[in-house]
Tab-separated table of C-alpha atoms and ligand atoms in Angstrom:
chain	number	residue	atom	x	y	z
A	11	MET	CA	-24.378	16.270	8.609
A	12	GLY	CA	-22.398	17.206	5.508
A	13	TYR	CA	-19.975	15.150	3.430
A	14	GLU	CA	-17.045	15.368	5.854
A	15	GLU	CA	-19.081	14.500	8.936
A	16	MET	CA	-20.719	11.542	7.177
A	17	TRP	CA	-17.303	10.370	5.972
A	18	ARG	CA	-15.906	10.641	9.529
A	19	ASP	CA	-18.810	8.569	10.913
A	20	LEU	CA	-18.560	5.841	8.266
A	21	LEU	CA	-14.775	5.559	8.262
A	22	PRO	CA	-14.291	3.359	11.376
A	23	ILE	CA	-16.937	0.786	10.401
A	24	GLY	CA	-15.358	-2.490	9.318
A	25	ARG	CA	-11.799	-1.110	9.392
A	26	VAL	CA	-9.143	-3.632	10.489
A	27	SER	CA	-5.577	-3.244	11.701
A	28	GLY	CA	-3.397	-2.076	8.843
A	29	GLY	CA	-6.075	0.381	7.778
A	30	GLY	CA	-7.920	-1.819	5.301
A	31	TYR	CA	-11.587	-2.796	5.380
A	32	ARG	CA	-13.476	-6.064	5.780
A	33	ARG	CA	-17.068	-5.095	5.108
A	34	PHE	CA	-18.462	-8.416	3.922
A	35	SER	CA	-22.118	-9.039	3.106
A	36	TRP	CA	-24.406	-10.058	5.956
A	37	THR	CA	-21.729	-9.632	8.629
A	38	ALA	CA	-21.691	-7.269	11.622
A	39	ALA	CA	-19.737	-4.665	9.640
A	40	ASP	CA	-22.321	-4.842	6.853
A	41	ARG	CA	-25.145	-4.423	9.326
A	42	GLU	CA	-23.398	-1.372	10.798
A	43	CYS	CA	-22.952	0.113	7.301
A	44	ARG	CA	-26.618	-0.472	6.477
A	45	ALA	CA	-27.672	1.092	9.786
A	46	TRP	CA	-25.437	4.107	9.085
A	47	PHE	CA	-26.973	4.537	5.630
A	48	THR	CA	-30.536	4.092	6.892
A	49	GLU	CA	-29.955	6.720	9.570
A	50	GLU	CA	-28.407	9.260	7.175
A	51	ALA	CA	-31.177	8.697	4.632
A	52	GLY	CA	-33.841	8.958	7.324
A	53	ARG	CA	-32.243	12.205	8.528
A	54	ARG	CA	-32.989	13.542	5.025
A	55	GLY	CA	-36.568	12.328	5.027
A	56	LEU	CA	-35.848	9.711	2.357
A	57	THR	CA	-37.953	6.536	2.220
A	58	VAL	CA	-35.597	3.604	2.815
A	59	GLU	CA	-36.527	0.208	1.372
A	60	GLU	CA	-34.684	-3.099	1.132
A	61	ASP	CA	-35.526	-4.981	-2.051
A	62	ARG	CA	-35.951	-8.734	-2.301
A	63	ASN	CA	-32.216	-9.167	-3.025
A	64	GLY	CA	-30.772	-7.286	-0.071
A	65	ASN	CA	-30.141	-4.052	-2.000
A	66	LEU	CA	-31.046	-0.861	-0.115
A	67	PHE	CA	-32.798	2.069	-1.814
A	68	ALA	CA	-33.451	5.504	-0.287
A	69	TRP	CA	-36.063	7.503	-2.197
A	70	TRP	CA	-36.725	11.245	-2.487
A	71	ASP	CA	-40.192	10.732	-3.937
A	72	VAL	CA	-42.414	13.144	-5.787
A	73	PRO	CA	-46.238	13.040	-5.904
A	74	GLY	CA	-47.514	10.149	-7.991
A	75	GLU	CA	-46.004	6.808	-8.781
A	76	ARG	CA	-42.295	6.084	-8.754
A	77	ARG	CA	-41.448	6.121	-12.474
A	78	ASP	CA	-38.647	7.538	-14.657
A	79	ALA	CA	-36.659	7.885	-11.429
A	80	VAL	CA	-33.069	9.065	-11.406
A	81	LEU	CA	-30.964	6.586	-9.427
A	82	THR	CA	-27.505	7.202	-7.982
A	83	GLY	CA	-25.526	5.442	-5.227
A	84	SER	CA	-22.988	2.593	-5.246
A	85	HIS	CA	-21.995	-0.091	-2.668
A	86	LEU	CA	-20.623	-0.286	0.889
A	87	ASP	CA	-19.053	-3.738	0.900
A	88	SER	CA	-15.296	-4.143	0.378
A	89	VAL	CA	-12.685	-6.575	-0.819
A	90	PRO	CA	-10.562	-8.106	1.978
A	91	ASP	CA	-8.350	-5.311	3.377
A	92	GLY	CA	-9.761	-2.963	0.736
A	93	GLY	CA	-9.627	0.797	0.681
A	94	ALA	CA	-12.038	3.300	2.226
A	95	PHE	CA	-13.301	4.886	-0.986
A	96	ASP	CA	-14.262	2.046	-3.359
A	97	GLY	CA	-18.038	2.076	-3.012
A	98	PRO	CA	-18.596	4.295	0.048
A	99	LEU	CA	-17.449	7.425	-1.823
A	100	GLY	CA	-20.412	7.014	-4.177
A	101	VAL	CA	-22.884	6.491	-1.344
A	102	VAL	CA	-21.692	9.384	0.837
A	103	SER	CA	-21.478	11.665	-2.225
A	104	SER	CA	-25.069	10.778	-3.173
A	105	LEU	CA	-26.364	11.775	0.255
A	106	ALA	CA	-24.281	14.968	0.212
A	107	ALA	CA	-25.497	15.776	-3.315
A	108	ILE	CA	-29.090	15.707	-2.054
A	109	ASP	CA	-28.075	18.305	0.543
A	110	VAL	CA	-26.663	20.478	-2.259
A	111	LEU	CA	-29.846	20.122	-4.335
A	112	ARG	CA	-31.962	21.137	-1.367
A	113	GLU	CA	-29.707	24.106	-0.548
A	114	ARG	CA	-30.290	25.205	-4.146
A	115	GLY	CA	-34.037	24.822	-3.721
A	116	VAL	CA	-34.240	22.153	-6.432
A	117	THR	CA	-37.667	20.548	-6.707
A	118	PRO	CA	-37.190	17.262	-8.558
A	119	ALA	CA	-39.523	16.668	-11.484
A	120	ARG	CA	-39.090	12.936	-10.917
A	121	PRO	CA	-38.071	10.674	-8.019
A	122	LEU	CA	-34.430	10.469	-6.988
A	123	GLY	CA	-33.126	7.240	-5.452
A	124	ILE	CA	-29.856	6.279	-3.790
A	125	ALA	CA	-28.953	2.596	-4.132
A	126	VAL	CA	-26.626	0.588	-1.903
A	127	PHE	CA	-26.120	-2.595	-3.881
A	128	ALA	CA	-25.365	-5.845	-2.044
A	129	GLU	CA	-22.191	-7.935	-2.488
A	130	GLU	CA	-20.719	-5.717	-5.215
A	131	GLU	CA	-17.207	-7.022	-4.611
A	132	GLY	CA	-18.203	-10.672	-4.398
A	133	ALA	CA	-15.608	-10.838	-1.625
A	134	ARG	CA	-17.577	-13.276	0.552
A	135	PHE	CA	-19.656	-15.260	-1.945
A	136	GLY	CA	-17.455	-15.085	-5.035
A	137	VAL	CA	-19.675	-13.421	-7.648
A	138	ALA	CA	-19.236	-9.655	-8.061
A	139	CYS	CA	-22.249	-7.343	-8.322
A	140	LEU	CA	-24.464	-10.122	-6.937
A	141	GLY	CA	-27.168	-7.711	-5.735
A	142	SER	CA	-27.480	-5.902	-9.060
A	143	ARG	CA	-27.179	-9.170	-11.003
A	144	LEU	CA	-30.088	-10.604	-9.005
A	145	LEU	CA	-32.146	-7.422	-9.470
A	146	THR	CA	-31.664	-7.541	-13.248
A	147	GLY	CA	-31.900	-11.305	-13.706
A	148	ALA	CA	-28.214	-11.567	-14.668
A	149	ILE	CA	-27.758	-14.583	-12.355
A	150	ASP	CA	-29.999	-17.554	-11.641
A	151	PRO	CA	-31.465	-17.156	-8.131
A	152	VAL	CA	-30.988	-20.902	-7.553
A	153	ARG	CA	-27.266	-20.542	-8.215
A	154	ALA	CA	-27.092	-17.401	-6.088
A	155	ARG	CA	-28.789	-19.084	-3.116
A	156	GLY	CA	-26.158	-21.813	-3.193
A	157	LEU	CA	-23.066	-19.586	-3.425
A	158	ARG	CA	-20.850	-20.396	-0.462
A	159	ASP	CA	-18.288	-18.415	1.507
A	160	ALA	CA	-14.978	-19.864	2.727
A	161	ASP	CA	-16.741	-21.437	5.724
A	162	GLY	CA	-19.398	-23.077	3.580
A	163	THR	CA	-22.197	-20.673	4.559
A	164	THR	CA	-24.546	-20.084	1.640
A	165	TRP	CA	-25.940	-16.761	0.444
A	166	ALA	CA	-29.358	-18.120	1.396
A	167	ASP	CA	-28.264	-18.956	4.963
A	168	ALA	CA	-26.505	-15.624	5.403
A	169	MET	CA	-29.537	-13.666	4.158
A	170	ALA	CA	-31.905	-15.675	6.320
A	171	ALA	CA	-29.734	-15.122	9.396
A	172	ASP	CA	-30.177	-11.423	8.704
A	173	GLY	CA	-33.942	-11.731	8.547
A	174	CYS	CA	-34.285	-11.705	4.743
A	175	ASP	CA	-36.152	-14.339	2.736
A	176	PRO	CA	-33.762	-16.144	0.387
A	177	ASP	CA	-36.671	-17.738	-1.455
A	178	ALA	CA	-37.743	-14.269	-2.608
A	179	ILE	CA	-34.498	-13.370	-4.404
A	180	GLY	CA	-34.596	-12.835	-8.143
A	181	PRO	CA	-35.356	-10.301	-10.877
A	182	ASP	CA	-37.472	-7.284	-9.938
A	183	PRO	CA	-38.786	-5.935	-13.249
A	184	ASP	CA	-41.217	-3.542	-11.562
A	185	LEU	CA	-38.410	-1.868	-9.617
A	186	LEU	CA	-36.255	-1.686	-12.737
A	187	ALA	CA	-39.121	-0.306	-14.833
A	188	GLY	CA	-39.378	2.653	-12.471
A	189	ILE	CA	-35.758	3.697	-13.042
A	190	GLY	CA	-35.130	6.101	-15.925
A	191	SER	CA	-31.362	6.570	-15.472
A	192	PHE	CA	-28.538	5.524	-13.162
A	193	VAL	CA	-25.408	7.580	-12.402
A	194	GLU	CA	-22.765	6.032	-10.146
A	195	LEU	CA	-19.948	8.137	-8.690
A	196	HIS	CA	-16.850	6.077	-7.872
A	197	VAL	CA	-13.243	6.624	-6.917
A	198	GLU	CA	-11.003	6.150	-9.947
A	199	GLN	CA	-8.989	3.001	-9.426
A	200	GLY	CA	-5.926	3.559	-11.584
A	201	ARG	CA	-3.756	6.534	-12.473
A	202	ALA	CA	-6.006	7.818	-15.192
A	203	LEU	CA	-7.223	11.173	-13.857
A	204	ASP	CA	-5.174	14.326	-13.454
A	205	VAL	CA	-8.228	16.499	-12.812
A	206	PRO	CA	-10.681	16.007	-9.929
A	207	VAL	CA	-13.578	14.455	-11.861
A	208	GLY	CA	-13.931	12.358	-15.029
A	209	VAL	CA	-16.729	10.558	-16.867
A	210	ALA	CA	-16.654	6.842	-17.723
A	211	SER	CA	-16.786	5.771	-21.334
A	212	ALA	CA	-16.699	2.002	-20.841
A	213	ILE	CA	-15.938	-0.923	-18.535
A	214	TRP	CA	-13.530	-3.497	-19.940
A	215	PRO	CA	-14.891	-7.026	-20.401
A	216	HIS	CA	-13.826	-9.067	-17.385
A	217	GLY	CA	-14.421	-12.400	-15.744
A	218	ARG	CA	-13.542	-14.806	-12.953
A	219	TRP	CA	-12.502	-18.432	-13.495
A	220	ARG	CA	-11.862	-21.181	-10.961
A	221	PHE	CA	-9.025	-23.691	-11.356
A	222	ASP	CA	-9.097	-26.966	-9.374
A	223	PHE	CA	-5.749	-28.772	-9.347
A	224	THR	CA	-6.271	-32.268	-7.888
A	225	GLY	CA	-3.248	-34.381	-6.959
A	226	GLN	CA	-2.446	-36.819	-4.216
A	227	GLY	CA	-2.080	-35.731	-0.628
A	228	ASN	CA	1.010	-37.262	0.870
A	229	HIS	CA	3.788	-37.054	3.439
A	230	ALA	CA	6.253	-34.238	2.771
A	231	GLY	CA	9.143	-36.240	4.217
A	232	THR	CA	8.689	-39.759	2.942
A	233	THR	CA	7.329	-39.214	-0.565
A	234	LEU	CA	10.098	-39.241	-3.188
A	235	LEU	CA	9.910	-36.589	-5.886
A	236	ARG	CA	9.215	-39.180	-8.591
A	237	ASP	CA	6.234	-40.478	-6.606
A	238	ARG	CA	4.578	-37.144	-6.089
A	239	ARG	CA	1.404	-35.747	-7.673
A	240	ASP	CA	1.713	-32.322	-6.083
A	241	PRO	CA	-0.970	-29.832	-7.271
A	242	MET	CA	1.090	-26.891	-6.076
A	243	LEU	CA	3.488	-27.286	-9.000
A	244	PRO	CA	1.039	-26.882	-11.908
A	245	PHE	CA	-0.642	-24.141	-9.882
A	246	ALA	CA	2.667	-22.293	-9.611
A	247	ARG	CA	3.304	-22.682	-13.361
A	248	THR	CA	-0.196	-21.341	-14.035
A	249	VAL	CA	0.394	-18.207	-11.964
A	250	LEU	CA	3.449	-17.384	-14.072
A	251	ALA	CA	1.626	-18.340	-17.279
A	252	ALA	CA	-1.160	-15.894	-16.403
A	253	ARG	CA	1.320	-13.036	-16.318
A	254	ASP	CA	2.958	-14.045	-19.610
A	255	ALA	CA	-0.341	-14.618	-21.441
A	256	ALA	CA	-1.755	-11.288	-20.261
A	257	ALA	CA	1.361	-9.467	-21.453
A	258	ARG	CA	1.012	-11.053	-24.882
A	259	HIS	CA	-2.597	-9.881	-25.233
A	260	GLU	CA	-2.333	-6.457	-23.546
A	261	ALA	CA	-4.659	-7.813	-20.861
A	262	VAL	CA	-4.418	-8.085	-17.095
A	263	ALA	CA	-4.664	-11.423	-15.293
A	264	THR	CA	-4.469	-12.119	-11.588
A	265	MET	CA	-4.523	-15.286	-9.491
A	266	GLY	CA	-5.982	-13.532	-6.498
A	267	LYS	CA	-7.465	-16.190	-4.196
A	268	VAL	CA	-5.987	-19.616	-3.395
A	269	HIS	CA	-7.280	-22.470	-1.199
A	270	VAL	CA	-4.760	-25.226	-0.454
A	271	THR	CA	-6.185	-28.433	1.046
A	272	PRO	CA	-4.798	-29.656	3.350
A	273	ASN	CA	-2.839	-26.541	4.158
A	274	GLY	CA	0.044	-28.025	6.170
A	275	VAL	CA	3.777	-27.662	6.084
A	276	ASN	CA	4.549	-31.397	6.219
A	277	ALA	CA	1.799	-32.663	3.937
A	278	ILE	CA	1.683	-32.468	0.167
A	279	PRO	CA	-1.780	-31.021	-0.589
A	280	SER	CA	-4.395	-33.024	-2.455
A	281	LEU	CA	-6.216	-29.982	-3.892
A	282	VAL	CA	-5.246	-26.463	-4.867
A	283	ARG	CA	-8.256	-24.312	-5.781
A	284	ALA	CA	-7.388	-20.918	-7.306
A	285	TRP	CA	-9.325	-18.115	-8.916
A	286	LEU	CA	-8.245	-16.175	-12.001
A	287	ASP	CA	-9.421	-12.634	-12.726
A	288	THR	CA	-8.817	-11.604	-16.339
A	289	ARG	CA	-9.699	-8.316	-18.049
A	290	ALA	CA	-8.816	-6.561	-21.286
A	291	PRO	CA	-10.039	-3.752	-23.539
A	292	ASP	CA	-11.829	-6.290	-25.736
A	293	ASP	CA	-13.502	-9.671	-25.478
A	294	ASP	CA	-11.136	-11.509	-27.810
A	295	ALA	CA	-8.119	-10.510	-25.740
A	296	VAL	CA	-9.773	-11.821	-22.561
A	297	ARG	CA	-10.766	-15.107	-24.198
A	298	ALA	CA	-7.329	-15.592	-25.806
A	299	THR	CA	-5.564	-14.879	-22.522
A	300	VAL	CA	-7.706	-17.334	-20.563
A	301	ALA	CA	-7.315	-20.006	-23.245
A	302	GLU	CA	-3.518	-19.726	-23.100
A	303	ILE	CA	-3.514	-19.870	-19.308
A	304	HIS	CA	-5.771	-22.929	-19.391
A	305	ALA	CA	-3.480	-24.663	-21.901
A	306	ALA	CA	-0.470	-23.957	-19.715
A	307	ALA	CA	-2.313	-25.310	-16.677
A	308	GLU	CA	-3.240	-28.517	-18.497
A	309	LYS	CA	0.323	-29.020	-19.763
A	310	ALA	CA	1.821	-28.503	-16.320
A	311	ALA	CA	-0.806	-30.690	-14.669
A	312	GLY	CA	-0.074	-33.475	-17.137
A	313	GLU	CA	3.635	-33.308	-16.310
A	314	HIS	CA	2.843	-33.850	-12.624
A	315	GLY	CA	0.108	-36.442	-12.785
A	316	VAL	CA	-2.377	-33.841	-11.555
A	317	GLU	CA	-5.940	-33.289	-12.799
A	318	VAL	CA	-7.005	-29.723	-13.605
A	319	ALA	CA	-10.572	-28.477	-14.012
A	320	LEU	CA	-11.503	-24.951	-15.117
A	321	SER	CA	-14.899	-23.350	-14.541
A	322	GLU	CA	-16.083	-19.872	-15.511
A	323	GLU	CA	-17.645	-18.254	-12.463
A	324	SER	CA	-18.747	-14.922	-13.902
A	325	TYR	CA	-18.237	-12.927	-17.064
A	326	THR	CA	-19.244	-9.375	-17.915
A	327	GLN	CA	-19.157	-8.253	-21.533
A	328	VAL	CA	-17.688	-4.877	-22.400
A	329	VAL	CA	-19.948	-2.103	-21.145
A	330	GLY	CA	-20.186	0.930	-23.372
A	331	PHE	CA	-22.025	3.501	-21.272
A	332	HIS	CA	-25.050	5.339	-22.672
A	333	ALA	CA	-23.464	7.776	-25.138
A	334	GLU	CA	-26.064	10.513	-24.819
A	335	LEU	CA	-25.956	10.374	-21.016
A	336	ARG	CA	-22.161	10.183	-21.029
A	337	ASP	CA	-21.892	13.255	-23.242
A	338	ARG	CA	-24.560	15.057	-21.231
A	339	LEU	CA	-22.542	14.480	-18.054
A	340	ALA	CA	-19.288	15.580	-19.664
A	341	MET	CA	-20.997	18.740	-20.958
A	342	THR	CA	-22.661	19.465	-17.583
A	343	LEU	CA	-19.184	19.236	-16.089
A	344	GLY	CA	-17.682	21.632	-18.593
A	345	GLY	CA	-15.856	19.077	-20.686
A	346	ALA	CA	-14.624	16.590	-18.088
A	347	PRO	CA	-12.294	13.892	-19.432
A	348	VAL	CA	-13.982	10.687	-20.612
A	349	LEU	CA	-12.125	7.444	-19.846
A	350	PRO	CA	-12.598	3.653	-19.676
A	351	THR	CA	-12.012	1.527	-16.610
A	352	GLY	CA	-10.887	-2.024	-15.963
A	353	ALA	CA	-12.963	-2.145	-12.785
A	354	GLY	CA	-16.392	-3.733	-12.674
A	355	HIS	CA	-19.317	-1.837	-11.176
A	356	ASP	CA	-23.023	-2.210	-10.548
A	357	ALA	CA	-23.371	0.476	-13.204
A	358	GLY	CA	-22.000	-2.101	-15.628
A	359	ILE	CA	-24.783	-4.512	-14.736
A	360	LEU	CA	-27.571	-1.891	-14.701
A	361	SER	CA	-26.416	-0.505	-18.074
A	362	ALA	CA	-27.986	-3.461	-19.863
A	363	HIS	CA	-31.396	-2.276	-18.649
A	364	VAL	CA	-31.232	1.451	-17.881
A	365	PRO	CA	-29.363	4.426	-19.423
A	366	THR	CA	-26.326	4.450	-17.146
A	367	ALA	CA	-23.252	6.618	-16.658
A	368	MET	CA	-20.411	6.924	-14.160
A	369	LEU	CA	-18.405	9.743	-12.639
A	370	PHE	CA	-14.863	9.127	-11.371
A	371	VAL	CA	-13.096	11.069	-8.644
A	372	ARG	CA	-9.300	11.349	-8.860
A	373	ASN	CA	-7.224	8.901	-6.813
A	374	PRO	CA	-3.708	10.363	-6.496
A	375	THR	CA	-2.197	7.100	-5.254
A	376	GLY	CA	-3.508	5.135	-8.240
A	377	VAL	CA	-3.907	2.269	-5.761
A	378	SER	CA	-7.247	0.564	-5.101
A	379	HIS	CA	-8.463	-2.583	-3.340
A	380	ALA	CA	-5.799	-1.814	-0.736
A	381	PRO	CA	-5.520	0.484	2.312
A	382	GLU	CA	-3.499	3.054	0.307
A	383	GLU	CA	-6.544	3.821	-1.897
A	384	HIS	CA	-7.160	7.554	-1.521
A	385	ALA	CA	-8.984	10.638	-2.754
A	386	GLU	CA	-8.318	14.143	-1.461
A	387	THR	CA	-11.213	15.763	0.392
A	388	GLY	CA	-11.119	18.700	-2.026
A	389	ASP	CA	-11.567	16.351	-4.985
A	390	CYS	CA	-14.331	14.495	-3.164
A	391	LEU	CA	-16.196	17.749	-2.555
A	392	THR	CA	-15.735	18.609	-6.233
A	393	GLY	CA	-17.191	15.191	-6.961
A	394	VAL	CA	-20.232	15.975	-4.803
A	395	GLU	CA	-20.766	19.241	-6.674
A	396	ALA	CA	-20.386	17.420	-9.996
A	397	LEU	CA	-22.873	14.738	-8.990
A	398	ALA	CA	-25.305	17.395	-7.751
A	399	ALA	CA	-25.010	19.257	-11.064
A	400	VAL	CA	-25.632	16.069	-13.033
A	401	LEU	CA	-28.580	15.081	-10.849
A	402	GLU	CA	-30.086	18.575	-11.043
A	403	ASP	CA	-29.904	18.343	-14.827
A	404	LEU	CA	-31.503	14.882	-14.873
A	405	LEU	CA	-34.171	15.867	-12.347
A	406	SER	CA	-35.247	18.953	-14.272
A	407	PRO	CA	-38.644	18.871	-16.010
B	295	LIG	O1	-13.650	-6.301	-9.267
B	295	LIG	C1	-13.939	-5.160	-9.573
B	295	LIG	O2	-13.478	-4.661	-10.573
B	295	LIG	C2	-14.860	-4.352	-8.733
B	295	LIG	O3	-14.109	-3.687	-7.782
B	295	LIG	N1	-15.883	-5.165	-8.137
B	296	LIG	MN1	-13.927	-2.741	-5.955
B	297	LIG	MN1	-16.576	-0.464	-6.370
B	298	LIG	MN1	3.337	-37.710	11.259
């Protein structure tokens, strides 16, 4: 079952009308994705294990203990109505790269693992890279257990419903200690590549903040304008302020998720809860952008008798990938372009603990986190060959 057959089998799982994906952690679509991965890994004689945090690992072991392993892989979960490639391309390519290594008769000098990290998008429980953050101790397990989805279900409940023990979640230093390097292949998510494959230099610093605008619920027909404390108005000002502040600091800022309570046409809401995603090439630009947006929110809230509260939900410092590994990959690939990304990845979390690098595969649409996300099969196959070459180099004695 080569790359194209695997891709064909995975494609329908979790796809919704309009062509996007809703593969959210611990849902039926997630279970189908995990079953697909387990079957493909088993077909290759790999040892499949689920760690204490819900991450899957498929191992091509060598005699002796599992140490100095080369890890590849990515994630299978998606953002709401996301594209087909973000995450799955790295997982399918990892399995296909093992086929290439075996066709070449490669005998690994050290174990090779494929990871499928849980809740990379944070689409259901709000914190991105939750599985890799738990593995590395980058998030408090108590906080993680209590993260809630839109229906109020906690990460702990969702895990338990899937037969996992939420009390066991947390750092796994023994697992981490066995990993010598991590290489994640991922679809490029902007317009940055004009050749099939590139190598990542860095991940921009990025974070997620939650705004709560609290006003007074009221009747839309009988409440005069002067008597209103409508949280929608400072929220609206804040959305526009995010765009202006980001432009001033060469950053990007997005209000991408909004809960209006109550959400009725003839009732002024009492609460508007909105999340801000801000990223920039450097920390200072992110912090300055968020500070300006917060100031604008407070000013607008004050003008409308509305309270505003801001909380930082997650923040990832700039990730500069392992220079020696980065250069080794670029050299193995005959001088592939090296480029930064504004997208977060599990590789960004692992890089604080393990020499880590990323490969990007060209996305001609330049669109991601949407159904139009795309990579040509030819480029994907080039990506598999590139990953196989990099893995063969890292697996050599
Ligand atoms: O949000 C991101 O950048 C990534 O897709 N999780
Ligand atoms: Mn993504
Ligand atoms: Mn991704
Ligand atoms: Mn009424």
